[in-house]
mmCIF file of C-alpha atoms in Angstrom:
data_model
loop_
_atom_site.group_PDB
_atom_site.id
_atom_site.type_symbol
_atom_site.label_atom_id
_atom_site.label_comp_id
_atom_site.label_asym_id
_atom_site.label_seq_id
_atom_site.Cartn_x
_atom_site.Cartn_y
_atom_site.Cartn_z
ATOM 1 C CA MET A 1 0.000 0.000 0.000
ATOM 2 C CA THR A 2 1.208 3.277 -0.889
ATOM 3 C CA GLY A 3 0.989 6.431 1.160
ATOM 4 C CA GLY A 4 -1.798 7.788 -1.052
ATOM 5 C CA GLU A 5 -3.895 4.680 -0.518
ATOM 6 C CA VAL A 6 -3.454 4.860 3.277
ATOM 7 C CA ALA A 7 -4.379 8.529 3.258
ATOM 8 C CA GLY A 8 -7.465 7.722 1.172
ATOM 9 C CA ILE A 9 -8.530 4.999 3.618
ATOM 10 C CA LEU A 10 -8.055 7.350 6.593
ATOM 11 C CA VAL A 11 -10.089 10.050 4.888
ATOM 12 C CA ALA A 12 -12.829 7.514 4.056
ATOM 13 C CA VAL A 13 -12.953 6.268 7.694
ATOM 14 C CA PHE A 14 -13.006 9.871 8.957
ATOM 15 C CA TRP A 15 -15.912 10.711 6.645
ATOM 16 C CA ALA A 16 -17.777 7.534 7.687
ATOM 17 C CA VAL A 17 -17.408 8.451 11.379
ATOM 18 C CA LEU A 18 -18.428 12.033 10.626
ATOM 19 C CA VAL A 19 -21.509 10.944 8.666
ATOM 20 C CA THR A 20 -22.465 8.522 11.482
ATOM 21 C CA LEU A 21 -22.185 11.278 14.099
ATOM 22 C CA LEU A 22 -24.197 13.637 11.916
ATOM 23 C CA ALA A 23 -26.868 10.945 11.471
ATOM 24 C CA VAL A 24 -27.106 10.464 15.267
ATOM 25 C CA VAL A 25 -27.382 14.235 15.773
ATOM 26 C CA LEU A 26 -30.072 14.482 13.091
ATOM 27 C CA VAL A 27 -32.067 11.611 14.673
ATOM 28 C CA ARG A 28 -31.931 13.276 18.077
ATOM 29 C CA LEU A 29 -32.877 16.625 16.559
ATOM 30 C CA ALA A 30 -35.856 14.972 14.877
ATOM 31 C CA GLN A 31 -36.941 13.492 18.250
ATOM 32 C CA THR A 32 -36.599 16.887 19.893
ATOM 33 C CA LEU A 33 -38.658 18.515 17.146
ATOM 34 C CA LYS A 34 -41.371 15.833 17.545
ATOM 35 C CA ALA A 35 -41.481 16.403 21.329
ATOM 36 C CA THR A 36 -41.585 20.163 20.808
ATOM 37 C CA THR A 37 -44.406 19.833 18.288
ATOM 38 C CA LYS A 38 -46.372 17.635 20.691
ATOM 39 C CA LEU A 39 -45.758 20.077 23.563
ATOM 40 C CA VAL A 40 -46.910 23.048 21.454
ATOM 41 C CA ALA A 41 -50.042 21.131 20.432
ATOM 42 C CA ASP A 42 -50.818 20.293 24.085
ATOM 43 C CA VAL A 43 -50.244 23.886 25.178
ATOM 44 C CA THR A 44 -52.498 25.100 22.378
ATOM 45 C CA GLU A 45 -55.233 22.664 23.425
ATOM 46 C CA GLN A 46 -55.048 23.920 27.024
ATOM 47 C CA ALA A 47 -54.497 27.598 26.210
ATOM 48 C CA VAL A 48 -57.588 28.021 24.049
ATOM 49 C CA PRO A 49 -60.045 27.103 26.852
ATOM 50 C CA LEU A 50 -58.019 29.176 29.347
ATOM 51 C CA LEU A 51 -58.194 32.196 27.051
ATOM 52 C CA ALA A 52 -61.939 31.665 26.632
ATOM 53 C CA ASP A 53 -62.341 31.511 30.437
ATOM 54 C CA ALA A 54 -60.211 34.625 30.860
ATOM 55 C CA SER A 55 -62.297 36.445 28.267
ATOM 56 C CA ALA A 56 -65.519 35.421 30.038
ATOM 57 C CA THR A 57 -64.066 36.574 33.371
ATOM 58 C CA VAL A 58 -63.103 39.949 31.919
ATOM 59 C CA ARG A 59 -66.621 40.360 30.475
ATOM 60 C CA ALA A 60 -68.171 39.486 33.859
ATOM 61 C CA ALA A 61 -65.857 41.965 35.597
ATOM 62 C CA GLN A 62 -66.873 44.648 33.094
ATOM 63 C CA ASN A 63 -70.557 43.923 33.804
ATOM 64 C CA GLN A 64 -69.915 44.217 37.545
ATOM 65 C CA LEU A 65 -68.057 47.510 37.025
ATOM 66 C CA ASP A 66 -71.008 48.817 35.013
ATOM 67 C CA ARG A 67 -73.323 47.848 37.883
ATOM 68 C CA VAL A 68 -71.074 49.520 40.442
ATOM 69 C CA ASP A 69 -70.978 52.639 38.285
ATOM 70 C CA ALA A 70 -74.788 52.682 38.124
ATOM 71 C CA ILE A 71 -74.995 52.188 41.900
ATOM 72 C CA ALA A 72 -72.481 54.985 42.506
ATOM 73 C CA THR A 73 -74.526 57.283 40.270
ATOM 74 C CA ASP A 74 -77.691 56.400 42.210
ATOM 75 C CA VAL A 75 -75.935 56.984 45.539
ATOM 76 C CA GLN A 76 -74.723 60.358 44.336
ATOM 77 C CA GLU A 77 -78.268 61.284 43.325
ATOM 78 C CA VAL A 78 -79.654 60.123 46.682
ATOM 79 C CA THR A 79 -76.966 62.113 48.488
ATOM 80 C CA SER A 80 -77.817 65.284 46.593
ATOM 81 C CA ASN A 81 -81.535 64.715 47.264
ATOM 82 C CA ALA A 82 -80.841 64.186 50.977
ATOM 83 C CA SER A 83 -78.755 67.352 51.050
ATOM 84 C CA ALA A 84 -81.536 69.321 49.389
ATOM 85 C CA LEU A 85 -84.083 67.831 51.798
ATOM 86 C CA SER A 86 -82.000 68.675 54.860
ATOM 87 C CA THR A 87 -81.532 72.230 53.568
ATOM 88 C CA THR A 88 -85.271 72.542 53.027
ATOM 89 C CA VAL A 89 -86.085 71.150 56.477
ATOM 90 C CA ALA A 90 -83.509 73.391 58.133
ATOM 91 C CA SER A 91 -84.814 76.487 56.388
ATOM 92 C CA THR A 92 -88.469 75.557 57.019
ATOM 93 C CA PHE A 93 -88.305 74.428 60.632
ATOM 94 C CA GLY A 94 -85.013 75.924 61.820
ATOM 95 C CA GLY A 95 -86.204 79.477 62.423
ATOM 96 C CA PRO A 96 -89.454 78.566 64.179
ATOM 97 C CA LEU A 97 -87.725 75.940 66.317
ATOM 98 C CA VAL A 98 -85.131 78.482 67.464
ATOM 99 C CA LYS A 99 -87.921 80.893 68.362
ATOM 100 C CA VAL A 100 -89.856 78.226 70.279
ATOM 101 C CA ALA A 101 -86.686 77.242 72.160
ATOM 102 C CA ALA A 102 -85.954 80.876 73.012
ATOM 103 C CA PHE A 103 -89.545 81.375 74.166
ATOM 104 C CA GLY A 104 -89.334 78.265 76.365
ATOM 105 C CA TYR A 105 -86.081 79.490 77.842
ATOM 106 C CA GLY A 106 -87.613 82.884 78.571
ATOM 107 C CA VAL A 107 -90.664 81.296 80.209
ATOM 108 C CA ARG A 108 -88.486 79.063 82.408
ATOM 109 C CA ARG A 109 -86.334 81.972 83.424
ATOM 110 C CA ALA A 110 -89.350 84.153 84.185
ATOM 111 C CA MET A 111 -90.952 81.385 86.228
ATOM 112 C CA SER A 112 -87.772 80.860 88.253
ATOM 113 C CA ARG A 113 -87.536 84.590 89.086
ATOM 114 C CA LYS A 114 -91.153 85.025 90.131
ATOM 115 C CA ALA A 115 -91.836 82.215 92.582
ATOM 116 C CA PRO A 116 -95.285 82.631 94.220
ATOM 117 C CA ALA A 117 -95.079 84.005 97.768
ATOM 118 C CA GLU A 118 -96.807 82.081 100.556
ATOM 119 C CA PRO A 119 -99.530 83.921 102.453
ATOM 120 C CA ALA A 120 -98.329 85.301 105.812
ATOM 121 C CA ARG A 121 -99.752 83.619 108.913
ATOM 122 C CA ALA A 122 -99.974 85.003 112.346
ATOM 123 C CA ASP A 123 -97.909 82.198 113.830
ATOM 124 C CA ARG A 124 -95.067 82.762 111.381
ATOM 125 C CA GLU A 125 -92.847 85.696 110.727
ATOM 126 C CA ALA A 126 -93.138 87.678 107.535
ATOM 127 C CA PRO A 127 -91.170 86.121 104.735
ATOM 128 C CA ALA A 128 -87.800 87.615 103.983
ATOM 129 C CA PRO A 129 -87.622 89.591 100.738
ATOM 130 C CA ALA A 130 -86.198 87.674 97.803
ATOM 131 C CA PRO A 131 -82.591 88.563 97.031
ATOM 132 C CA ALA A 132 -82.084 90.818 94.049
ATOM 133 C CA PRO A 133 -80.674 89.116 90.996
ATOM 134 C CA ALA A 134 -76.915 89.451 90.648
ATOM 135 C CA PRO A 135 -75.853 92.206 88.264
ATOM 136 C CA ALA A 136 -74.771 90.918 84.888
ATOM 137 C CA ALA A 137 -71.104 90.854 84.131
ATOM 138 C CA ARG A 138 -69.909 93.671 81.932
ATOM 139 C CA GLY A 139 -69.842 92.872 78.253
ATOM 140 C CA ARG A 140 -72.290 89.954 78.523
ATOM 141 C CA ARG A 141 -75.404 89.969 76.433
ATOM 142 C CA THR A 142 -78.804 88.537 77.191
ATOM 143 C CA VAL A 143 -81.052 86.949 74.567
ATOM 144 C CA ILE A 144 -84.716 87.934 74.880
ATOM 145 C CA VAL A 145 -86.986 86.091 72.455
ATOM 146 C CA GLY A 146 -84.600 86.117 69.557
ATOM 147 C CA ARG A 147 -83.044 89.562 70.259
ATOM 148 C CA THR A 148 -79.755 90.382 71.930
ATOM 149 C CA VAL A 149 -79.800 93.196 74.477
ATOM 150 C CA PRO A 150 -76.475 94.798 75.470
ATOM 151 C CA ALA A 151 -75.565 94.819 79.176
ATOM 152 C CA ALA A 152 -75.994 98.640 79.527
ATOM 153 C CA ARG A 153 -79.619 98.600 78.328
ATOM 154 C CA ARG A 154 -80.400 95.533 80.404
ATOM 155 C CA SER A 155 -79.213 97.196 83.616
ATOM 156 C CA ARG A 156 -81.389 100.246 82.885
ATOM 157 C CA LYS A 157 -84.410 98.002 82.385
ATOM 158 C CA GLN A 158 -83.765 96.194 85.663
ATOM 159 C CA LYS A 159 -83.444 99.474 87.630
ATOM 160 C CA GLY A 160 -86.517 101.069 86.131
#
């Protein structure tokens, strides 16, 4: 055998080994591609129903948000109606109620100042005169049936 023949045999063996390795790699690559294809098909089969469920959930959430928006609008309307009603009630009954309260206060105060005197009996001494009301502090004001009277005018009324 000559050197050229030996070199040719070595090159042929090298190519045979190389082709065998490439064939093994290609077979494994084909198996990997089959597994990948199967995995993608399985994921697609499971993803389609999941996407449909997610879409239905989003639609239901949108319906609930629409309901909440309608409820919030109704609550806002009720709140404005209640505000208007309370304003109306306050303006209608507020003034008269303040006047009735002031009148009641004035009646109570007048009744406490003028307690009825007991008739004098022979076996008892004459009743002692009632003490004069304490003078009002300077700067204070007295409310008489919805009107404020300054302290100076009040003291003149009490003296006279």
